[in-house]
Structures are given as C-alpha cells and as structure tokens.
mmCIF file of C-alpha atoms in Angstrom:
data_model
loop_
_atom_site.group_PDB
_atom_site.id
_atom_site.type_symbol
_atom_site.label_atom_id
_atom_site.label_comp_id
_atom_site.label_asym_id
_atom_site.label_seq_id
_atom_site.Cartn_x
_atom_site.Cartn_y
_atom_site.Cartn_z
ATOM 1 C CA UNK A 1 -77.216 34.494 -24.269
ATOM 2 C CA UNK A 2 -79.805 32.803 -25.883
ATOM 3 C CA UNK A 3 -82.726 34.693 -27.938
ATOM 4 C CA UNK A 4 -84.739 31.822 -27.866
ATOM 5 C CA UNK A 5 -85.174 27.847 -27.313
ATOM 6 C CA UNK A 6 -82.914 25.822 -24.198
ATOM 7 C CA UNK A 7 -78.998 24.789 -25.063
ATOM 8 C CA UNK A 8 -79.046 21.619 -26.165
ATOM 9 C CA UNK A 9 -75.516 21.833 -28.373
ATOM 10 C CA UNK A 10 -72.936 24.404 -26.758
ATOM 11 C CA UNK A 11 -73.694 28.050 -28.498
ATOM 12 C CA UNK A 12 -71.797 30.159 -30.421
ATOM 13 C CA UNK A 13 -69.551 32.341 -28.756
ATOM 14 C CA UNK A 14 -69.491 35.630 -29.749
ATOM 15 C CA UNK A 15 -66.924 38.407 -28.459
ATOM 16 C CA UNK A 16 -67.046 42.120 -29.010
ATOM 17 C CA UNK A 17 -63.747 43.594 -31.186
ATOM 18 C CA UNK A 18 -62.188 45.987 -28.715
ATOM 19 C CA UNK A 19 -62.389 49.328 -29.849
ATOM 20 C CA UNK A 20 -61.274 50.941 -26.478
ATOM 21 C CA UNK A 21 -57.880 50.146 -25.804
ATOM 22 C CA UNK A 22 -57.325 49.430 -21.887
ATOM 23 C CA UNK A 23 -53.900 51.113 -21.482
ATOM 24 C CA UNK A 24 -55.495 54.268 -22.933
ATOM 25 C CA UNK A 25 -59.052 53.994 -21.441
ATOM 26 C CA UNK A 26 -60.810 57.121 -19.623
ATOM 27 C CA UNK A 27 -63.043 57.033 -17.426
ATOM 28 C CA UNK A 28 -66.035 59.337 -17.012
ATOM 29 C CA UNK A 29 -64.605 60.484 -13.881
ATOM 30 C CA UNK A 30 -61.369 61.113 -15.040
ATOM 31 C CA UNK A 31 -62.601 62.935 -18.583
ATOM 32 C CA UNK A 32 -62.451 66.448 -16.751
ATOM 33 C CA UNK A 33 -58.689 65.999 -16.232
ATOM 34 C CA UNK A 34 -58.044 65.634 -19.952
ATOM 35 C CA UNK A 35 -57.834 68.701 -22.747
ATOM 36 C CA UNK A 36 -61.517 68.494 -24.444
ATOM 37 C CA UNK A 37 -60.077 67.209 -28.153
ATOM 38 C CA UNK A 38 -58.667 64.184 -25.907
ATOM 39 C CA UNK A 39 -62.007 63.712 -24.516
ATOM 40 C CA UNK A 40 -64.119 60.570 -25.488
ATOM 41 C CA UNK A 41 -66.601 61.274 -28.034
ATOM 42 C CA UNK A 42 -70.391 60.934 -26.965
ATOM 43 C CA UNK A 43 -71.944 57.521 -28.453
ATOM 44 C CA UNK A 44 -73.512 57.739 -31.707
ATOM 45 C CA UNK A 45 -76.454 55.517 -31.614
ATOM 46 C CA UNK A 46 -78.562 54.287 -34.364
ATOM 47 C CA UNK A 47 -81.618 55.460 -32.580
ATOM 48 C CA UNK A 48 -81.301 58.930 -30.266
ATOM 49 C CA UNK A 49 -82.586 59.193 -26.824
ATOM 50 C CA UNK A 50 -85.080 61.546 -27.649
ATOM 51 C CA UNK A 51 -86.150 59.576 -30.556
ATOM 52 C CA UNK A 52 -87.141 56.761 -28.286
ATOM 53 C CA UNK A 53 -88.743 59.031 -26.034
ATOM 54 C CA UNK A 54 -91.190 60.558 -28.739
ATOM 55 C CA UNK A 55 -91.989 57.308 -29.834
ATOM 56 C CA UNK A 56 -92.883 56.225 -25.938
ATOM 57 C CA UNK A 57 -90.077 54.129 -24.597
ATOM 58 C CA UNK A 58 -88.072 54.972 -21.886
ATOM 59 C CA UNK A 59 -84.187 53.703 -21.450
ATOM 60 C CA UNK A 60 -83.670 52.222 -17.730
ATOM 61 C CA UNK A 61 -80.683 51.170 -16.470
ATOM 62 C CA UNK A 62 -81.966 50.291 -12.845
ATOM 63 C CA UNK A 63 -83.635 47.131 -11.909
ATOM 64 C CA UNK A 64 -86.249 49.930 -10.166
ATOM 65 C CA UNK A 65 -89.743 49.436 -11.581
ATOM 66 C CA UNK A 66 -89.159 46.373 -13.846
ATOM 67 C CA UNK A 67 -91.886 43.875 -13.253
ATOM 68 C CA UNK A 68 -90.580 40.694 -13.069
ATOM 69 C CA UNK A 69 -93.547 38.717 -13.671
ATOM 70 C CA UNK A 70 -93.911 40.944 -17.227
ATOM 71 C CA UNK A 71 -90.288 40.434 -17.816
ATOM 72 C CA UNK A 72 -90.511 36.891 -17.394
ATOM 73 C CA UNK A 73 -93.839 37.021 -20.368
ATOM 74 C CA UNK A 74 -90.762 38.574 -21.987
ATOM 75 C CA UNK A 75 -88.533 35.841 -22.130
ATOM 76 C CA UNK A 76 -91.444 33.187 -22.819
ATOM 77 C CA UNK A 77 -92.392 35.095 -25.548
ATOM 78 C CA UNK A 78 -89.087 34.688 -27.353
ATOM 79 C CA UNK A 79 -88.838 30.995 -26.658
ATOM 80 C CA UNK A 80 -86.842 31.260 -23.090
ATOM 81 C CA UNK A 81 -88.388 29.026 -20.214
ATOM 82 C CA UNK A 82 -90.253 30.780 -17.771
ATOM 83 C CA UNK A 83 -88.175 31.128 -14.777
ATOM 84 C CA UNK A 84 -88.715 31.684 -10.813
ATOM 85 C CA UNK A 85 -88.775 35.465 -10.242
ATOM 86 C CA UNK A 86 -87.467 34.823 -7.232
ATOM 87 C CA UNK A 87 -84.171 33.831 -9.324
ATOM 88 C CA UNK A 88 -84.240 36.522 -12.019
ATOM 89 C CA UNK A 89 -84.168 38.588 -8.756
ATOM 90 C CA UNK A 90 -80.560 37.361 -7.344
ATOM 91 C CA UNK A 91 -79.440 37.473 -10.929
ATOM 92 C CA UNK A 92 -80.225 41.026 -11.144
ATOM 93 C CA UNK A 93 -78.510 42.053 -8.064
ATOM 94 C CA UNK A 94 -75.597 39.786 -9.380
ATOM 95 C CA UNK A 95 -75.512 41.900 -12.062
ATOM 96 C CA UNK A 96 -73.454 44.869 -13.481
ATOM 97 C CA UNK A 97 -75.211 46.709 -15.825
ATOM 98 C CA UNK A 98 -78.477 46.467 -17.384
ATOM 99 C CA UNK A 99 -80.717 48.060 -19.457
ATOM 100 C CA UNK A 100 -84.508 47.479 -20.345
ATOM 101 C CA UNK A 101 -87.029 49.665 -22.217
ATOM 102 C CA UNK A 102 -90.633 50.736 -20.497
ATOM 103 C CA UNK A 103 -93.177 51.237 -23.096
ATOM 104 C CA UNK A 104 -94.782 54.555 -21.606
ATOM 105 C CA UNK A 105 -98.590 53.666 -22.503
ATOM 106 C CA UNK A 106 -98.569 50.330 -21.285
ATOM 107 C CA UNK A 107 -95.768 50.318 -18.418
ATOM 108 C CA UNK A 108 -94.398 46.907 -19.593
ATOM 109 C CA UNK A 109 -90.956 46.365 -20.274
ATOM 110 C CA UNK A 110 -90.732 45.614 -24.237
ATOM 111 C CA UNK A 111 -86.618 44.779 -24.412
ATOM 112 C CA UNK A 112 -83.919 43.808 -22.216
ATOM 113 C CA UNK A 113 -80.261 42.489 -21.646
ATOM 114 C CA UNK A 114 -77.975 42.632 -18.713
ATOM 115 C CA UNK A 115 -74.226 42.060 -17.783
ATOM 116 C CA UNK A 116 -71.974 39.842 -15.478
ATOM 117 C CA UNK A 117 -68.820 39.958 -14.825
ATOM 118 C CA UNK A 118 -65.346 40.681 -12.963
ATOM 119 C CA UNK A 119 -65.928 44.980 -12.969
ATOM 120 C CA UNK A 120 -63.087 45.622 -14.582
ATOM 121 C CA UNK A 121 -61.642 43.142 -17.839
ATOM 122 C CA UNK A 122 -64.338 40.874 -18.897
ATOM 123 C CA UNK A 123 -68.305 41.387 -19.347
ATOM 124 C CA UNK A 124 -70.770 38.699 -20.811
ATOM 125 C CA UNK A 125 -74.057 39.599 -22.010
ATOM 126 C CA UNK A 126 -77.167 37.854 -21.127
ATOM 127 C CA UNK A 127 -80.536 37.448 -21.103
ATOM 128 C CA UNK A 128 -80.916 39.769 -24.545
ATOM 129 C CA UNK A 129 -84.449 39.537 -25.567
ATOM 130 C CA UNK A 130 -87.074 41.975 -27.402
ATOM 131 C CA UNK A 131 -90.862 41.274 -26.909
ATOM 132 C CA UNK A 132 -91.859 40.042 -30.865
ATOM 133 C CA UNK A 133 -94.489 42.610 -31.149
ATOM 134 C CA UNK A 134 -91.665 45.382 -31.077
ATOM 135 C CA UNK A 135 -89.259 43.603 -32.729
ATOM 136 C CA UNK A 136 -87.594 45.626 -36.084
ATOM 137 C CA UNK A 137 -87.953 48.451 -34.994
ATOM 138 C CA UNK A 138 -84.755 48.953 -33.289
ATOM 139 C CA UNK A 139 -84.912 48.576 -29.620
ATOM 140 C CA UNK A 140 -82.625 44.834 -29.564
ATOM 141 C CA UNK A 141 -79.858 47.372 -31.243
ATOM 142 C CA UNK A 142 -80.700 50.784 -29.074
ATOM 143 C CA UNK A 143 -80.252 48.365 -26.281
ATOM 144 C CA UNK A 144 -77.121 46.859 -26.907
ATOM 145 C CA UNK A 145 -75.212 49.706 -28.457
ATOM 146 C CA UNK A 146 -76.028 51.314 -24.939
ATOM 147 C CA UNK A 147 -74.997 48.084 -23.063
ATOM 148 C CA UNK A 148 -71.873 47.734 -24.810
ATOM 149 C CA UNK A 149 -71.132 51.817 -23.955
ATOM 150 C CA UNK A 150 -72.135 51.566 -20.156
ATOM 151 C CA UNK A 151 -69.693 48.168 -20.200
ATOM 152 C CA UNK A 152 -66.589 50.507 -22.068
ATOM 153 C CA UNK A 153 -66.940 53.385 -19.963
ATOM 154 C CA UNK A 154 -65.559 51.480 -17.523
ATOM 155 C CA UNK A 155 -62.821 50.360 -19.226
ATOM 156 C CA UNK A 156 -64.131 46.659 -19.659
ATOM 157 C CA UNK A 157 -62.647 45.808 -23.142
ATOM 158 C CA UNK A 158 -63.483 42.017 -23.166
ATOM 159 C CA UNK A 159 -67.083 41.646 -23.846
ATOM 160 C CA UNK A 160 -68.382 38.416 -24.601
ATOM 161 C CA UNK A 161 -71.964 37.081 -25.482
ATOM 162 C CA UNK A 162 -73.291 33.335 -26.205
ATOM 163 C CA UNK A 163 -76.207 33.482 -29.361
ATOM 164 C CA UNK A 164 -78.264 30.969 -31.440
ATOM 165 C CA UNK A 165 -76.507 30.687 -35.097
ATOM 166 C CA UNK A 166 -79.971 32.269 -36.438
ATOM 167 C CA UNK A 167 -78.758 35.440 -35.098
ATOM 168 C CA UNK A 168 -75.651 35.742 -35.175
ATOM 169 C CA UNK A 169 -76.211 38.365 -38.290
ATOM 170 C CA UNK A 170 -77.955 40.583 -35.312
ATOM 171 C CA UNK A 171 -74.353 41.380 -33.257
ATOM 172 C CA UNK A 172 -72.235 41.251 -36.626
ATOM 173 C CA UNK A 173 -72.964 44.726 -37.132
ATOM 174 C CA UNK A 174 -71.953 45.833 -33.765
ATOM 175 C CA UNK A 175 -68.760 44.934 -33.284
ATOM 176 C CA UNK A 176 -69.256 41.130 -32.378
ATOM 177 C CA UNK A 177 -67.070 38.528 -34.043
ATOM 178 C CA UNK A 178 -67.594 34.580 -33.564
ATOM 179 C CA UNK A 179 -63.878 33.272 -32.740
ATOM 180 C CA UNK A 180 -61.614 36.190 -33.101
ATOM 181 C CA UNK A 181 -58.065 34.665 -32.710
ATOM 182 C CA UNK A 182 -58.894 30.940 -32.571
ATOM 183 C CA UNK A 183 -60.650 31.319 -29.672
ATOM 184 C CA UNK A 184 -63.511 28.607 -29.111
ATOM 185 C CA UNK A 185 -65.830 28.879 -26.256
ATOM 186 C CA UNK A 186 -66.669 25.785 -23.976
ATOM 187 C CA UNK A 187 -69.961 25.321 -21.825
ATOM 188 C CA UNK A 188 -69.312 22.986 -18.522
ATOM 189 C CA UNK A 189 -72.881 20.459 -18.825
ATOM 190 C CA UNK A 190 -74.224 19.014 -16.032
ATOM 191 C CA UNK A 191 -74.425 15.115 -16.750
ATOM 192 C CA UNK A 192 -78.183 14.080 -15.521
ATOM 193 C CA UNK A 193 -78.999 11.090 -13.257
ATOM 194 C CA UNK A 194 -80.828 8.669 -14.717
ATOM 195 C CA UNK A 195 -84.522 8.986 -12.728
ATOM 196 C CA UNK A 196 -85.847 5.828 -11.443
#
C-alpha cells in the first residue's frame, strides 16, 4: 500500500521473492513430525523481541487494544486520508494477519501493516505506515520482517505489496522485487460522474 499521499497514477507493484518453496512448506503444526535439522529455522530479525521490549514497544498481532481513532492520527500523519473507523473496523476483521507496535509509555500505536488475502497462495500487504516521530529507528522493518514470517508460516509464498516509487528502496532489502518475471500490476479506477 501506500506510505503516503492518494493514487492518482497506478503504483508500483511490488512482490516478495519466494524463499519458501510451497511443495516443501511446513507448517508450525506439522514441525513436530519432522527430525529437528529438517525443522524451519527461527526468524532472524534485524531487531529482537526483547530488544523492542527494553526500548518500550510491544509487538501485537491482534486487532485487541488498537485504538482506532489513534491509528487513524497514524495514517494522517504519513499523508493517508483520514478514514471512517467504522471502515478500518470491517477491514480489520477482513483481514489475515496484522501486526502493530504499542509504545508502552504512551499506549499509542506507533507502526502498523496488515494482510488480505485467499489463506493459502497469495497475501497483499496494506496499510504499512510508521508514525514520523519513530521513524529510523527500525519499527517499518521489525514490522514487516514479522508480517512477511506470520504470512510464510502458513505456506503463503505469493506476497504482494503496492508502494510510492520514493520507497521502493524500503522493501528492496527484504525480499521485494518490482516486476519479477514481466509481471506488471493493474489497478481497476472507478471513472467519476461529472457533478452537476
């Protein structure tokens, strides 16, 4: 999605470089049925857990405790319209995973991105946003590296995104390639009627 400003030109499409293969994929579930050396290897993140937590912000991966109305300062904040909370609401229950940070002293969510999708081959990322006064220091990537694990651990291997050229540089790095094999994303605009 977006980091900032309204579509007014069809986005880049971004798409995640598979690194699980699907006809190999385990499953949390099914890891305990598998020798340990054929075991997935815990994520290495650029930024631990506990780091996060000594430096006050706690992972959530529930839509439990997020104000929306703060959430929605959020968004402004980084250039995305305010929207009805009523709406983010059905969009979080239409989602499939999700992860915001809390900032512990001030119980306000600080970053954010969520994903749709079919449950089982594709994923898109939306809604991706950090609030500016915590930008660089890491949560945008702590956030999706954790996304993008939650999505693969259930064997979803097509993970797409849609991103303002600006920052494009920002996914690069984790995996994210703009057309990998030709492929060109489209976006279906509503034509307006003209207001009289």
């Amino acid at each position: 999605m977006l980091l900032g400003g309204t579509i007014s030109t069809p986005p880049a499409s971004l798409r995640l470089k598979s690194t699980l293969n699907p006809q190999n994929a385990v499953t949390q579930s099914s890891q305990a049925a598998f020798p340990a050396a054929m075991q997935r290897k815990p994520p290495s993140y650029s930024i631990s857990d506990e780091d996060l937590k000594s430096r006050g912000f706690l992972l959530r991966r529930t839509p439990e405790g997020l104000n929306l109305d703060q959430l929605n300062s959020v968004f402004v904040a980084v250039g995305f319209p305010r929207r009805d909370t009523a709406k983010i609401e059905v969009a979080l229950e239409h989602t499939d995973a999700l992860l915001w940070v809390e900032y512990e002293k001030t119980r306000r969510p600080v970053a954010f991105a969520r994903a749709t999708g079919d449950g089982v081959f594709n994923a898109i990322i939306w809604d991706v946003v950090v609030d500016p006064s915590f930008q660089s220091c890491g949560l945008g990537k702590a956030v999706m590296e954790r996304l993008i694990e939650d999505l693969q651990a259930k064997g979803i291997c097509n993970i797409a995104l849609y991103s303002e050229p600006r920052v494009l540089g920002f996914y690069r790095p984790l995996g994210f390639v703009s057309d990998p094999d030709g492929i060109k994303g489209m976006v279906f605009i509503r034509k307006q009627r003209n207001k009289k």
